[in-house]
mmCIF file with all atom_site columns, C-alpha atoms in Angstrom:
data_model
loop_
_atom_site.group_PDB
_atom_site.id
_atom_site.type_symbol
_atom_site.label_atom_id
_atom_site.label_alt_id
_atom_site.label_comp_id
_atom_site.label_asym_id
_atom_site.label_entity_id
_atom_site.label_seq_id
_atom_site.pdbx_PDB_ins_code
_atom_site.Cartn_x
_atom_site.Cartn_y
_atom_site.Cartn_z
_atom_site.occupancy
_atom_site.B_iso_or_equiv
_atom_site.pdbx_formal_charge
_atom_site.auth_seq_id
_atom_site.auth_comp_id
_atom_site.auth_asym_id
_atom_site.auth_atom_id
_atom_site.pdbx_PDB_model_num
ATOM 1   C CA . UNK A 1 1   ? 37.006 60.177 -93.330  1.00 0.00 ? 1   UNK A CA 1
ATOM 2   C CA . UNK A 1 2   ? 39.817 60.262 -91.517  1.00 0.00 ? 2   UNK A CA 1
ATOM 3   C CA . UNK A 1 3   ? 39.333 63.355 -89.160  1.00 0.00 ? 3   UNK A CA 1
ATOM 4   C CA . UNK A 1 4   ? 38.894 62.831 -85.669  1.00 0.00 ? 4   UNK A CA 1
ATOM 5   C CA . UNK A 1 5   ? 39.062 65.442 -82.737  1.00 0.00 ? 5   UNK A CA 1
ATOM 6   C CA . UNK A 1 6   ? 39.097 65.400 -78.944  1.00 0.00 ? 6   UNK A CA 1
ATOM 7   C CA . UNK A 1 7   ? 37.873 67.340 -75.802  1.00 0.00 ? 7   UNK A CA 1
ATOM 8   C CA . UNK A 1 8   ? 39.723 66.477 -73.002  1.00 0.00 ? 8   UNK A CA 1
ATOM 9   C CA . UNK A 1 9   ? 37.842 64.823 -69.934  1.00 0.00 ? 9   UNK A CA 1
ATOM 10  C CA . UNK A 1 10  ? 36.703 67.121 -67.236  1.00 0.00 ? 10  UNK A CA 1
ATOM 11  C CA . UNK A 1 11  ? 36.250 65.994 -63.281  1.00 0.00 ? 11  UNK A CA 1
ATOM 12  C CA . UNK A 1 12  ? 32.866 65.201 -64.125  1.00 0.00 ? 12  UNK A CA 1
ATOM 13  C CA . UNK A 1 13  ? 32.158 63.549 -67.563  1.00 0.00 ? 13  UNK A CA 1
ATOM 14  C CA . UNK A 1 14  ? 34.516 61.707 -69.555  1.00 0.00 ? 14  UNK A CA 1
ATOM 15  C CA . UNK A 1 15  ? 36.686 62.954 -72.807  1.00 0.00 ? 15  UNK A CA 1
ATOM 16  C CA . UNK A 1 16  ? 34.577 63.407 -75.968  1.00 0.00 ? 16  UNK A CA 1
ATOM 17  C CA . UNK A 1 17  ? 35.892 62.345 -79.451  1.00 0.00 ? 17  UNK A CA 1
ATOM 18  C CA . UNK A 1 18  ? 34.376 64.161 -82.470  1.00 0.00 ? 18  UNK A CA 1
ATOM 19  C CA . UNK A 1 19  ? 34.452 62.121 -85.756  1.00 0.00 ? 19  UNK A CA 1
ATOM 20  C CA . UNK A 1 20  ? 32.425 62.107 -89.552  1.00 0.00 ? 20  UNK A CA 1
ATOM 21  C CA . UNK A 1 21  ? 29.027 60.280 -88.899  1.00 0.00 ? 21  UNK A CA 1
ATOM 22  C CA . UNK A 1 22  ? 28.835 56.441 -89.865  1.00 0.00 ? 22  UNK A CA 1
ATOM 23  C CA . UNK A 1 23  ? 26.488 53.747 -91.585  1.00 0.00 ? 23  UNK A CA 1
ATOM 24  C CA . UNK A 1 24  ? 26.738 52.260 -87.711  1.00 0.00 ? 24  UNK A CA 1
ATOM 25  C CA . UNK A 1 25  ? 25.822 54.970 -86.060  1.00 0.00 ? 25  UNK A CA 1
ATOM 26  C CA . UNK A 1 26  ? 22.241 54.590 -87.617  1.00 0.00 ? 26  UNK A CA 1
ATOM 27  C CA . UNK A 1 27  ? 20.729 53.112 -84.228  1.00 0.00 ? 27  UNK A CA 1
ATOM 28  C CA . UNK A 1 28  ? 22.100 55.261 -81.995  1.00 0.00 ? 28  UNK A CA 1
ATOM 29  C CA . UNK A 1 29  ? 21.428 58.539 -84.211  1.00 0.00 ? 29  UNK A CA 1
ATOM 30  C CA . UNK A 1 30  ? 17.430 57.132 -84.204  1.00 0.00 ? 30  UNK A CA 1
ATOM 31  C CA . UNK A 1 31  ? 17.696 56.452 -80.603  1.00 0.00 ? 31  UNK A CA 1
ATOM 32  C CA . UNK A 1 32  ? 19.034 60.123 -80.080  1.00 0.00 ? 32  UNK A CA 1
ATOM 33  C CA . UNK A 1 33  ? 15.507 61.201 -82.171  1.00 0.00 ? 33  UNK A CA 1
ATOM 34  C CA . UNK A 1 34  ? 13.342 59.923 -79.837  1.00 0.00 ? 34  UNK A CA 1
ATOM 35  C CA . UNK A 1 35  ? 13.739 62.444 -77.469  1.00 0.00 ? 35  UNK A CA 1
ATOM 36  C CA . UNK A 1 36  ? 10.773 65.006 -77.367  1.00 0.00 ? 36  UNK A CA 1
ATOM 37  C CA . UNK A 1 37  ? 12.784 67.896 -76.310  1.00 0.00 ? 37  UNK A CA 1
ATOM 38  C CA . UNK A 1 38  ? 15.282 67.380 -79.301  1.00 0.00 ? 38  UNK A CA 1
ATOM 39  C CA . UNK A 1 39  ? 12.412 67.047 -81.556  1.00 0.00 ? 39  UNK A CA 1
ATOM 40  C CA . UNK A 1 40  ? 11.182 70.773 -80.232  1.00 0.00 ? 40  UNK A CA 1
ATOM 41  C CA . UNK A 1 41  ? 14.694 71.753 -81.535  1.00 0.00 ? 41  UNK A CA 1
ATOM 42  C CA . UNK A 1 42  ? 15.480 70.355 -84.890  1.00 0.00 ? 42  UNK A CA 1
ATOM 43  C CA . UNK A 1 43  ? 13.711 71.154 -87.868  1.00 0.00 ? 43  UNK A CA 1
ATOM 44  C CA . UNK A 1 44  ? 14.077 67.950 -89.462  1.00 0.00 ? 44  UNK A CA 1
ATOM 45  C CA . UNK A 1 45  ? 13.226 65.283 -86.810  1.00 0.00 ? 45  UNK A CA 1
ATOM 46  C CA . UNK A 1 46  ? 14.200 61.463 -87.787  1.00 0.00 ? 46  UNK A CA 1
ATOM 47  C CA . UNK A 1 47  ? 11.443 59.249 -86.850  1.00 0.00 ? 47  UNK A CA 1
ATOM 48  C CA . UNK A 1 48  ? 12.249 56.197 -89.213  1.00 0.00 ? 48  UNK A CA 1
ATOM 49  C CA . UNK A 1 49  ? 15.208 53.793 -90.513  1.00 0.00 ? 49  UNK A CA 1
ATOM 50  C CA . UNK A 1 50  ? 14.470 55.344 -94.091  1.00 0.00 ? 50  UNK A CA 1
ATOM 51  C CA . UNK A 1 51  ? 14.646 58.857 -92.847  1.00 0.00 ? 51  UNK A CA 1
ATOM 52  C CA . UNK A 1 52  ? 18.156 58.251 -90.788  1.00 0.00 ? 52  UNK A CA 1
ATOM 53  C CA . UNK A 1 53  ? 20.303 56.280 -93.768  1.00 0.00 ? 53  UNK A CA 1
ATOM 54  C CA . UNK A 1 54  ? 18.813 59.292 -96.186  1.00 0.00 ? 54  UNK A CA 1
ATOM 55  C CA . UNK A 1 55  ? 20.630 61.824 -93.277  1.00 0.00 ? 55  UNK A CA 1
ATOM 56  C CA . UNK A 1 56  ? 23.414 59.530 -92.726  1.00 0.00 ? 56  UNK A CA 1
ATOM 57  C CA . UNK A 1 57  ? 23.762 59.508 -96.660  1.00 0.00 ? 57  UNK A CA 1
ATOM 58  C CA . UNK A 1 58  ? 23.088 63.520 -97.005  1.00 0.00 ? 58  UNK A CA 1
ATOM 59  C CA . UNK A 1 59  ? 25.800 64.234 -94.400  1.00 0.00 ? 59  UNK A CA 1
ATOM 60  C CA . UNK A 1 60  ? 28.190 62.201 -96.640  1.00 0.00 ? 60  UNK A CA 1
ATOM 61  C CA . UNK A 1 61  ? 27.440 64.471 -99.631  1.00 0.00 ? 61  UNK A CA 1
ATOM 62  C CA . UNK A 1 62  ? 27.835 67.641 -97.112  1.00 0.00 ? 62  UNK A CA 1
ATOM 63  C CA . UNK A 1 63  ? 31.478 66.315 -96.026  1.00 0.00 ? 63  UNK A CA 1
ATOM 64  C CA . UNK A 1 64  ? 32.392 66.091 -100.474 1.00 0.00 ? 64  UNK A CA 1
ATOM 65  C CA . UNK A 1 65  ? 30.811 69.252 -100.952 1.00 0.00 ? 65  UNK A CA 1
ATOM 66  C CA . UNK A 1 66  ? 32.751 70.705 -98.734  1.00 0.00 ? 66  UNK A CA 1
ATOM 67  C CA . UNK A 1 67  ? 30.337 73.377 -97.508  1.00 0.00 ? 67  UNK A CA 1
ATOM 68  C CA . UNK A 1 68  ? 28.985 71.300 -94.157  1.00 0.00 ? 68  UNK A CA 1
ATOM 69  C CA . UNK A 1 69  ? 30.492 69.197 -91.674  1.00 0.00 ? 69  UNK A CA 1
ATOM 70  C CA . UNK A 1 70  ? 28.542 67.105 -89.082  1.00 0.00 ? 70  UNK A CA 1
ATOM 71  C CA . UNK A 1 71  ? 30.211 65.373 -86.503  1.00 0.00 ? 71  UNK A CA 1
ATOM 72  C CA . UNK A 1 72  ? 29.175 62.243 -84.185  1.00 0.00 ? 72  UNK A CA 1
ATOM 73  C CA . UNK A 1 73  ? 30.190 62.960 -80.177  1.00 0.00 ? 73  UNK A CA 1
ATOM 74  C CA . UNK A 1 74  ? 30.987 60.180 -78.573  1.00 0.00 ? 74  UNK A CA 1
ATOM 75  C CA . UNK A 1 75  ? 32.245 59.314 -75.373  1.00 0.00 ? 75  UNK A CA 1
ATOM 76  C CA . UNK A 1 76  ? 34.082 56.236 -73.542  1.00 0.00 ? 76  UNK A CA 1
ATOM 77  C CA . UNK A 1 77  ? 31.038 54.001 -72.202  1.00 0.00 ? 77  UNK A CA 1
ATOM 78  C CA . UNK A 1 78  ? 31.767 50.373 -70.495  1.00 0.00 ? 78  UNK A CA 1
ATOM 79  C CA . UNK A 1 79  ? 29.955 48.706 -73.347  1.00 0.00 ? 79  UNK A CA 1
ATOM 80  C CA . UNK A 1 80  ? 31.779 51.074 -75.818  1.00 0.00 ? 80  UNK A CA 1
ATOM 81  C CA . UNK A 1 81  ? 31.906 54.517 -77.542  1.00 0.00 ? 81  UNK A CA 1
ATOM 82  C CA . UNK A 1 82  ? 28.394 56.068 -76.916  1.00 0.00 ? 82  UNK A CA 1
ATOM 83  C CA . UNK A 1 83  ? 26.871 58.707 -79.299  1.00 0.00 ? 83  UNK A CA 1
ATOM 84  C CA . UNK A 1 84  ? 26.317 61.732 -76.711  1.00 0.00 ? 84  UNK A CA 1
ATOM 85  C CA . UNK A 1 85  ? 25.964 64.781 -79.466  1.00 0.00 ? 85  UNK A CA 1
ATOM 86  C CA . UNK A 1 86  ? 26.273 65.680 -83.007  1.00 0.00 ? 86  UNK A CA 1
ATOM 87  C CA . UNK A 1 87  ? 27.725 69.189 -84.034  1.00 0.00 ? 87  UNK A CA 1
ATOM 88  C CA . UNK A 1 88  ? 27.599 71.072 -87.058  1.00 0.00 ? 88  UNK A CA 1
ATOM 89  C CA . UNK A 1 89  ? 30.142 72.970 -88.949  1.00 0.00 ? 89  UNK A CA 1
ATOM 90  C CA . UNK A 1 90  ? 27.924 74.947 -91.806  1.00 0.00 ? 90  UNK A CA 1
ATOM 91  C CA . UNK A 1 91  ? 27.612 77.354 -94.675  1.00 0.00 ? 91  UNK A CA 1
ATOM 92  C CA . UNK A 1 92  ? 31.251 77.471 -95.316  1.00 0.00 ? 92  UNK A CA 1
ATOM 93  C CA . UNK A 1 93  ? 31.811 79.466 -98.807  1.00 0.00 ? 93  UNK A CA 1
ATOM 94  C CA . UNK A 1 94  ? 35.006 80.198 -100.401 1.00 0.00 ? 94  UNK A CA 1
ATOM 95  C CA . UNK A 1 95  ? 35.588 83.939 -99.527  1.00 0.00 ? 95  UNK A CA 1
ATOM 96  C CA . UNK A 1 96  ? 32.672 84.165 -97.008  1.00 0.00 ? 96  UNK A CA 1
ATOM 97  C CA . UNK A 1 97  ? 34.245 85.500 -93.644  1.00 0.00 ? 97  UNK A CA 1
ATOM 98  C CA . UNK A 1 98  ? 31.713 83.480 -91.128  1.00 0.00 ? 98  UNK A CA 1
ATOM 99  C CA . UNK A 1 99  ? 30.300 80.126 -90.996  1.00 0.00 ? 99  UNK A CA 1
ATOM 100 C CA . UNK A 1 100 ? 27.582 78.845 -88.462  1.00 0.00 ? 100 UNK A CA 1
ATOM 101 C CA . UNK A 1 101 ? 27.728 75.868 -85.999  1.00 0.00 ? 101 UNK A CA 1
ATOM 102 C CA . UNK A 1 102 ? 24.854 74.000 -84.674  1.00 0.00 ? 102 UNK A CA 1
ATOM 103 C CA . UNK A 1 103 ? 24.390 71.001 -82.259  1.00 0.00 ? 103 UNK A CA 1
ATOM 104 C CA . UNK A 1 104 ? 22.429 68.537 -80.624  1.00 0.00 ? 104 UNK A CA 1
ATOM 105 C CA . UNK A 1 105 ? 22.852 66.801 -77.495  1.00 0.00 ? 105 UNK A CA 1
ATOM 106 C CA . UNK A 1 106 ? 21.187 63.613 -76.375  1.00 0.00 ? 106 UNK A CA 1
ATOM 107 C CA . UNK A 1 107 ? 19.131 63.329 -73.562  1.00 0.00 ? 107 UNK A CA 1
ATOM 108 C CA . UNK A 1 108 ? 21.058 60.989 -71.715  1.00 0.00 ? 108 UNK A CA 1
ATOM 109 C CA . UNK A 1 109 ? 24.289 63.678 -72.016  1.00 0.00 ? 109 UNK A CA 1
ATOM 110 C CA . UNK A 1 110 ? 22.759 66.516 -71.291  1.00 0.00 ? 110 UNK A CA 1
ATOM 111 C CA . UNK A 1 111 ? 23.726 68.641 -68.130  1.00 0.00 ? 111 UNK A CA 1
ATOM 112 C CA . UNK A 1 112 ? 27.072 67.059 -68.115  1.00 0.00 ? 112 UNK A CA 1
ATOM 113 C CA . UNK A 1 113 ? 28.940 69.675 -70.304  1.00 0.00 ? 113 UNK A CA 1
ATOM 114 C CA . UNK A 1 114 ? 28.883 68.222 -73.235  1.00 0.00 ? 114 UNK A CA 1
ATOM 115 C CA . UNK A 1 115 ? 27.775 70.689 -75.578  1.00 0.00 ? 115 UNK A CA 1
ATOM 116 C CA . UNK A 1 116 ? 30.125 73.313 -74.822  1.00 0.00 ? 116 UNK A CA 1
ATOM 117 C CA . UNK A 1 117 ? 33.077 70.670 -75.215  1.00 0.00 ? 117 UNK A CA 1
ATOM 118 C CA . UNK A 1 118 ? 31.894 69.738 -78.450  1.00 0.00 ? 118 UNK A CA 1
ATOM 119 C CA . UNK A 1 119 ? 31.223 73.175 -79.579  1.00 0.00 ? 119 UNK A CA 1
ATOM 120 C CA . UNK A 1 120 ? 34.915 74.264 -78.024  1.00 0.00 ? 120 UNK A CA 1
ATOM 121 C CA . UNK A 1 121 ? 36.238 71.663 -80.182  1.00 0.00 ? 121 UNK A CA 1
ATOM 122 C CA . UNK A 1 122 ? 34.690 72.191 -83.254  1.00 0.00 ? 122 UNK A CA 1
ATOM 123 C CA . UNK A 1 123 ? 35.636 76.075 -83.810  1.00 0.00 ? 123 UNK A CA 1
ATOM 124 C CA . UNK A 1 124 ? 38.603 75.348 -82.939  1.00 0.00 ? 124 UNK A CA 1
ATOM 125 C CA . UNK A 1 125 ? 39.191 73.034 -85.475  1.00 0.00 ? 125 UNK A CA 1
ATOM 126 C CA . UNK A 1 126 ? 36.828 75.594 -87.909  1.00 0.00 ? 126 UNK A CA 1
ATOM 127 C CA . UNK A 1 127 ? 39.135 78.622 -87.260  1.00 0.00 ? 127 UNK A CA 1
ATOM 128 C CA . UNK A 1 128 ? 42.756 76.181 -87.953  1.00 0.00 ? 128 UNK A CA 1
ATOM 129 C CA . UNK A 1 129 ? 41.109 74.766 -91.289  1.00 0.00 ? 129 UNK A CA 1
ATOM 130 C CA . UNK A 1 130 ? 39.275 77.478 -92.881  1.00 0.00 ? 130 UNK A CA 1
ATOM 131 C CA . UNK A 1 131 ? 42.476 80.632 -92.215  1.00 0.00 ? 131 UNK A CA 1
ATOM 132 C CA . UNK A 1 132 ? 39.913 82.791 -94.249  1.00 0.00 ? 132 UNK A CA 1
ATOM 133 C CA . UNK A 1 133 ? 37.158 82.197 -90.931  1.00 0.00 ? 133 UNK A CA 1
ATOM 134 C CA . UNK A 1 134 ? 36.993 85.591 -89.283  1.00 0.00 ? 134 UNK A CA 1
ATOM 135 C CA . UNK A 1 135 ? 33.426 84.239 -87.311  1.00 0.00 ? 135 UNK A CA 1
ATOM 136 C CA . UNK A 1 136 ? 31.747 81.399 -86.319  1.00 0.00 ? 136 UNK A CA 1
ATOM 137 C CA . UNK A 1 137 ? 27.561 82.068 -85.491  1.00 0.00 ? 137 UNK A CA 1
ATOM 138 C CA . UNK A 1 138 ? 25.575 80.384 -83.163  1.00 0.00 ? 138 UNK A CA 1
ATOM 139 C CA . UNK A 1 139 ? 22.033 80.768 -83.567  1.00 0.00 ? 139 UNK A CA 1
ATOM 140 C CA . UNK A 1 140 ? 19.004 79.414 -81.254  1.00 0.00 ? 140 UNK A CA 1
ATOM 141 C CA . UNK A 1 141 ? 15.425 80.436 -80.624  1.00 0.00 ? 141 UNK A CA 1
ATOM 142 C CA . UNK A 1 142 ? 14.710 82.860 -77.848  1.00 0.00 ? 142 UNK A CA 1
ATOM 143 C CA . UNK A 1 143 ? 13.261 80.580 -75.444  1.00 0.00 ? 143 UNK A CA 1
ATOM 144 C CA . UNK A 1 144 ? 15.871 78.069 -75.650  1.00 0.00 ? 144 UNK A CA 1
ATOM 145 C CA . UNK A 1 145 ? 18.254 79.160 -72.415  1.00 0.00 ? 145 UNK A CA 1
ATOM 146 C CA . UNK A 1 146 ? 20.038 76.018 -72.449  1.00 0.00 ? 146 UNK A CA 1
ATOM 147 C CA . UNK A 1 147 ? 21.641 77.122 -76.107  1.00 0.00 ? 147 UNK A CA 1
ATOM 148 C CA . UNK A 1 148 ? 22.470 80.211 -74.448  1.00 0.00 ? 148 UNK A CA 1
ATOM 149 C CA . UNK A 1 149 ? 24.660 78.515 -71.650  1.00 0.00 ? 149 UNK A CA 1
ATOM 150 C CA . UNK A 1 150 ? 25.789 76.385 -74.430  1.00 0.00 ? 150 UNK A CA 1
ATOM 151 C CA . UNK A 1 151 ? 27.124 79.942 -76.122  1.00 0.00 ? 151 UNK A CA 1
ATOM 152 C CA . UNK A 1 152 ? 28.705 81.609 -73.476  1.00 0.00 ? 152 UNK A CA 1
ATOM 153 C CA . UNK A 1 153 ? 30.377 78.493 -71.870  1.00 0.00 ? 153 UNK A CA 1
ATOM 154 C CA . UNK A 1 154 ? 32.004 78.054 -75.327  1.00 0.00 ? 154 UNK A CA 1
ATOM 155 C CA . UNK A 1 155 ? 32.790 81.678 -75.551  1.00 0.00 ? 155 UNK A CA 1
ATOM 156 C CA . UNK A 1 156 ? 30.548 82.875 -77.932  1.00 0.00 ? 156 UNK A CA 1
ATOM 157 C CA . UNK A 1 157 ? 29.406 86.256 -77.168  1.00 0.00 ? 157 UNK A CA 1
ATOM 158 C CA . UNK A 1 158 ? 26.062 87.567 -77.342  1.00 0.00 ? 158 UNK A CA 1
ATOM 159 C CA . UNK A 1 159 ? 25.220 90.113 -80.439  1.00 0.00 ? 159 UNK A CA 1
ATOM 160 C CA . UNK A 1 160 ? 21.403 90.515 -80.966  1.00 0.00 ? 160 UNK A CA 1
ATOM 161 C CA . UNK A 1 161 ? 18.058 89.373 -81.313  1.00 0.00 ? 161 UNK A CA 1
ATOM 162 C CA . UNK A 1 162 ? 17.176 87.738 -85.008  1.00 0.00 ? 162 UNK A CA 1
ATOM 163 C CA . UNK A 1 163 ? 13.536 88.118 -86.183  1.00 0.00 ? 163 UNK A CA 1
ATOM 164 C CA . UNK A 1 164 ? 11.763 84.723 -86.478  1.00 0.00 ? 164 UNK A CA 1
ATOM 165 C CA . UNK A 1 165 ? 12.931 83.482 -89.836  1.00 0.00 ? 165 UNK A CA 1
ATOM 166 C CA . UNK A 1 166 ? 10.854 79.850 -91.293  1.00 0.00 ? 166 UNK A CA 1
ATOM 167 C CA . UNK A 1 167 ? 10.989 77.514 -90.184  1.00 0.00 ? 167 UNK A CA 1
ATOM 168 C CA . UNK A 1 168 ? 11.489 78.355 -86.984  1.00 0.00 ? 168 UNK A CA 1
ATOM 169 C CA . UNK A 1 169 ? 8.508  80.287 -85.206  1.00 0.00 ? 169 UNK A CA 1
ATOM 170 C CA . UNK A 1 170 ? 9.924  81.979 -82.878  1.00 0.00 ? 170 UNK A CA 1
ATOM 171 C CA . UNK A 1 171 ? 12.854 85.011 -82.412  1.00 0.00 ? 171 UNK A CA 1
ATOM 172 C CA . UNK A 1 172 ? 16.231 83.848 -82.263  1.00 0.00 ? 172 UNK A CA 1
ATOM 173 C CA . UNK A 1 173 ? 19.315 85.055 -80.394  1.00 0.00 ? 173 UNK A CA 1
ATOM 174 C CA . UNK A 1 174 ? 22.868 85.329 -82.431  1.00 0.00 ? 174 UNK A CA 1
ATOM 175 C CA . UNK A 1 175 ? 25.710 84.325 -80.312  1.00 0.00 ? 175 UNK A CA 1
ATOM 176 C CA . UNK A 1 176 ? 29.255 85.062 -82.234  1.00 0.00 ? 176 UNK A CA 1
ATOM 177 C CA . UNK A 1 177 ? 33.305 83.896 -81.505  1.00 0.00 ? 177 UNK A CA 1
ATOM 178 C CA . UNK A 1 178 ? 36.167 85.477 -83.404  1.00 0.00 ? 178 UNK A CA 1
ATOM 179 C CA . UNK A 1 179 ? 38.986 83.859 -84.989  1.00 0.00 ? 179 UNK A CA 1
ATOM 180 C CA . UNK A 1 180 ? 41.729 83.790 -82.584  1.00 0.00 ? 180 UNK A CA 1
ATOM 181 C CA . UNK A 1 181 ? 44.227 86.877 -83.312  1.00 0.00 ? 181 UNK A CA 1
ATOM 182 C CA . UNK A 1 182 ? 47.833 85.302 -84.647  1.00 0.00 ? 182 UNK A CA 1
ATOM 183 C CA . UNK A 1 183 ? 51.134 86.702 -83.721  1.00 0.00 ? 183 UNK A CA 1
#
């Protein structure tokens, strides 16, 4: 895939670039995984070699099916790009008027604004290919206030509490953005 985008650098944290997941990435994707507090998160946690090239291999379908797009973050390291986040462009349907986007960050990137660059840059890109995007969802668990901040600093607005739905226990929160009005 040839698709790449960017979020600019900020005072703070250098710029991000947003590109289709790799075969390489495999090590730092499992090293992401090890994290306890992403594991709380994600509903299918990767704990082996096997169980990242079969995710690595699944996005790949996602991408020709057209329906989901995962994205490695990465930013500008001395020893190289470094895998900081993955974000999520899903359950895109011909004639459906919303999609959902997810995300991860990794430990080591967290705090630094990461998320909300990543996210900013993703439904941006969401809303330019897909005209027939009216809204993008965000959708976390209720005791997740991190996702929240996530939301709002990428200008998704809150709309209401979700029931808890399997697999996840808990009641979620539904944080929406609009497709940018043209002309």
């Amino acid at each position: 895939m040839s698709i790449e985008l960017r979020a600019l650098a900020t005072p703070s944290a250098p710029g991000l670039v947003l590109r289709p997941w790799r075969d390489d990435d495999l090590d730092a994707l499992l090293a992401a995984y090890r994290d306890p507090v992403l594991h709380r998160w994600t509903r299918h946690p990767l704990t082996t070699v096997d169980e990242g090239r079969q995710w690595l291999e699944k996005v790949r379908q996602d991408w020709d099916d057209g329906r989901r797009f995962a994205f490695a973050v990465l930013e500008d390291a001395a020893d190289g790009p470094l895998l900081v986040a993955c974000v999520v462009l899903k359950r895109i349907a011909p004639g459906r008027p919303a999609a959902e986007v997810g995300y991860w960050t990794a430990a080591w990137a967290r705090g630094r604004g990461v998320a909300p660059r990543a996210v900013t840059a993703l439904s941006r890109w969401a809303f330019a290919q897909f005209p027939a995007l009216e809204r993008l969802d965000l959708l976390h668990q209720v005791d997740n206030p991190a996702s929240c901040r996530v939301a709002e600093k990428s200008g998704y607005v809150f709309q209401e509490v979700l029931p808890a739905y399997p697999p996840f226990p808990r009641d979620g929160h539904r944080h929406a953005l609009t497709a940018p009005s043209v002309g």
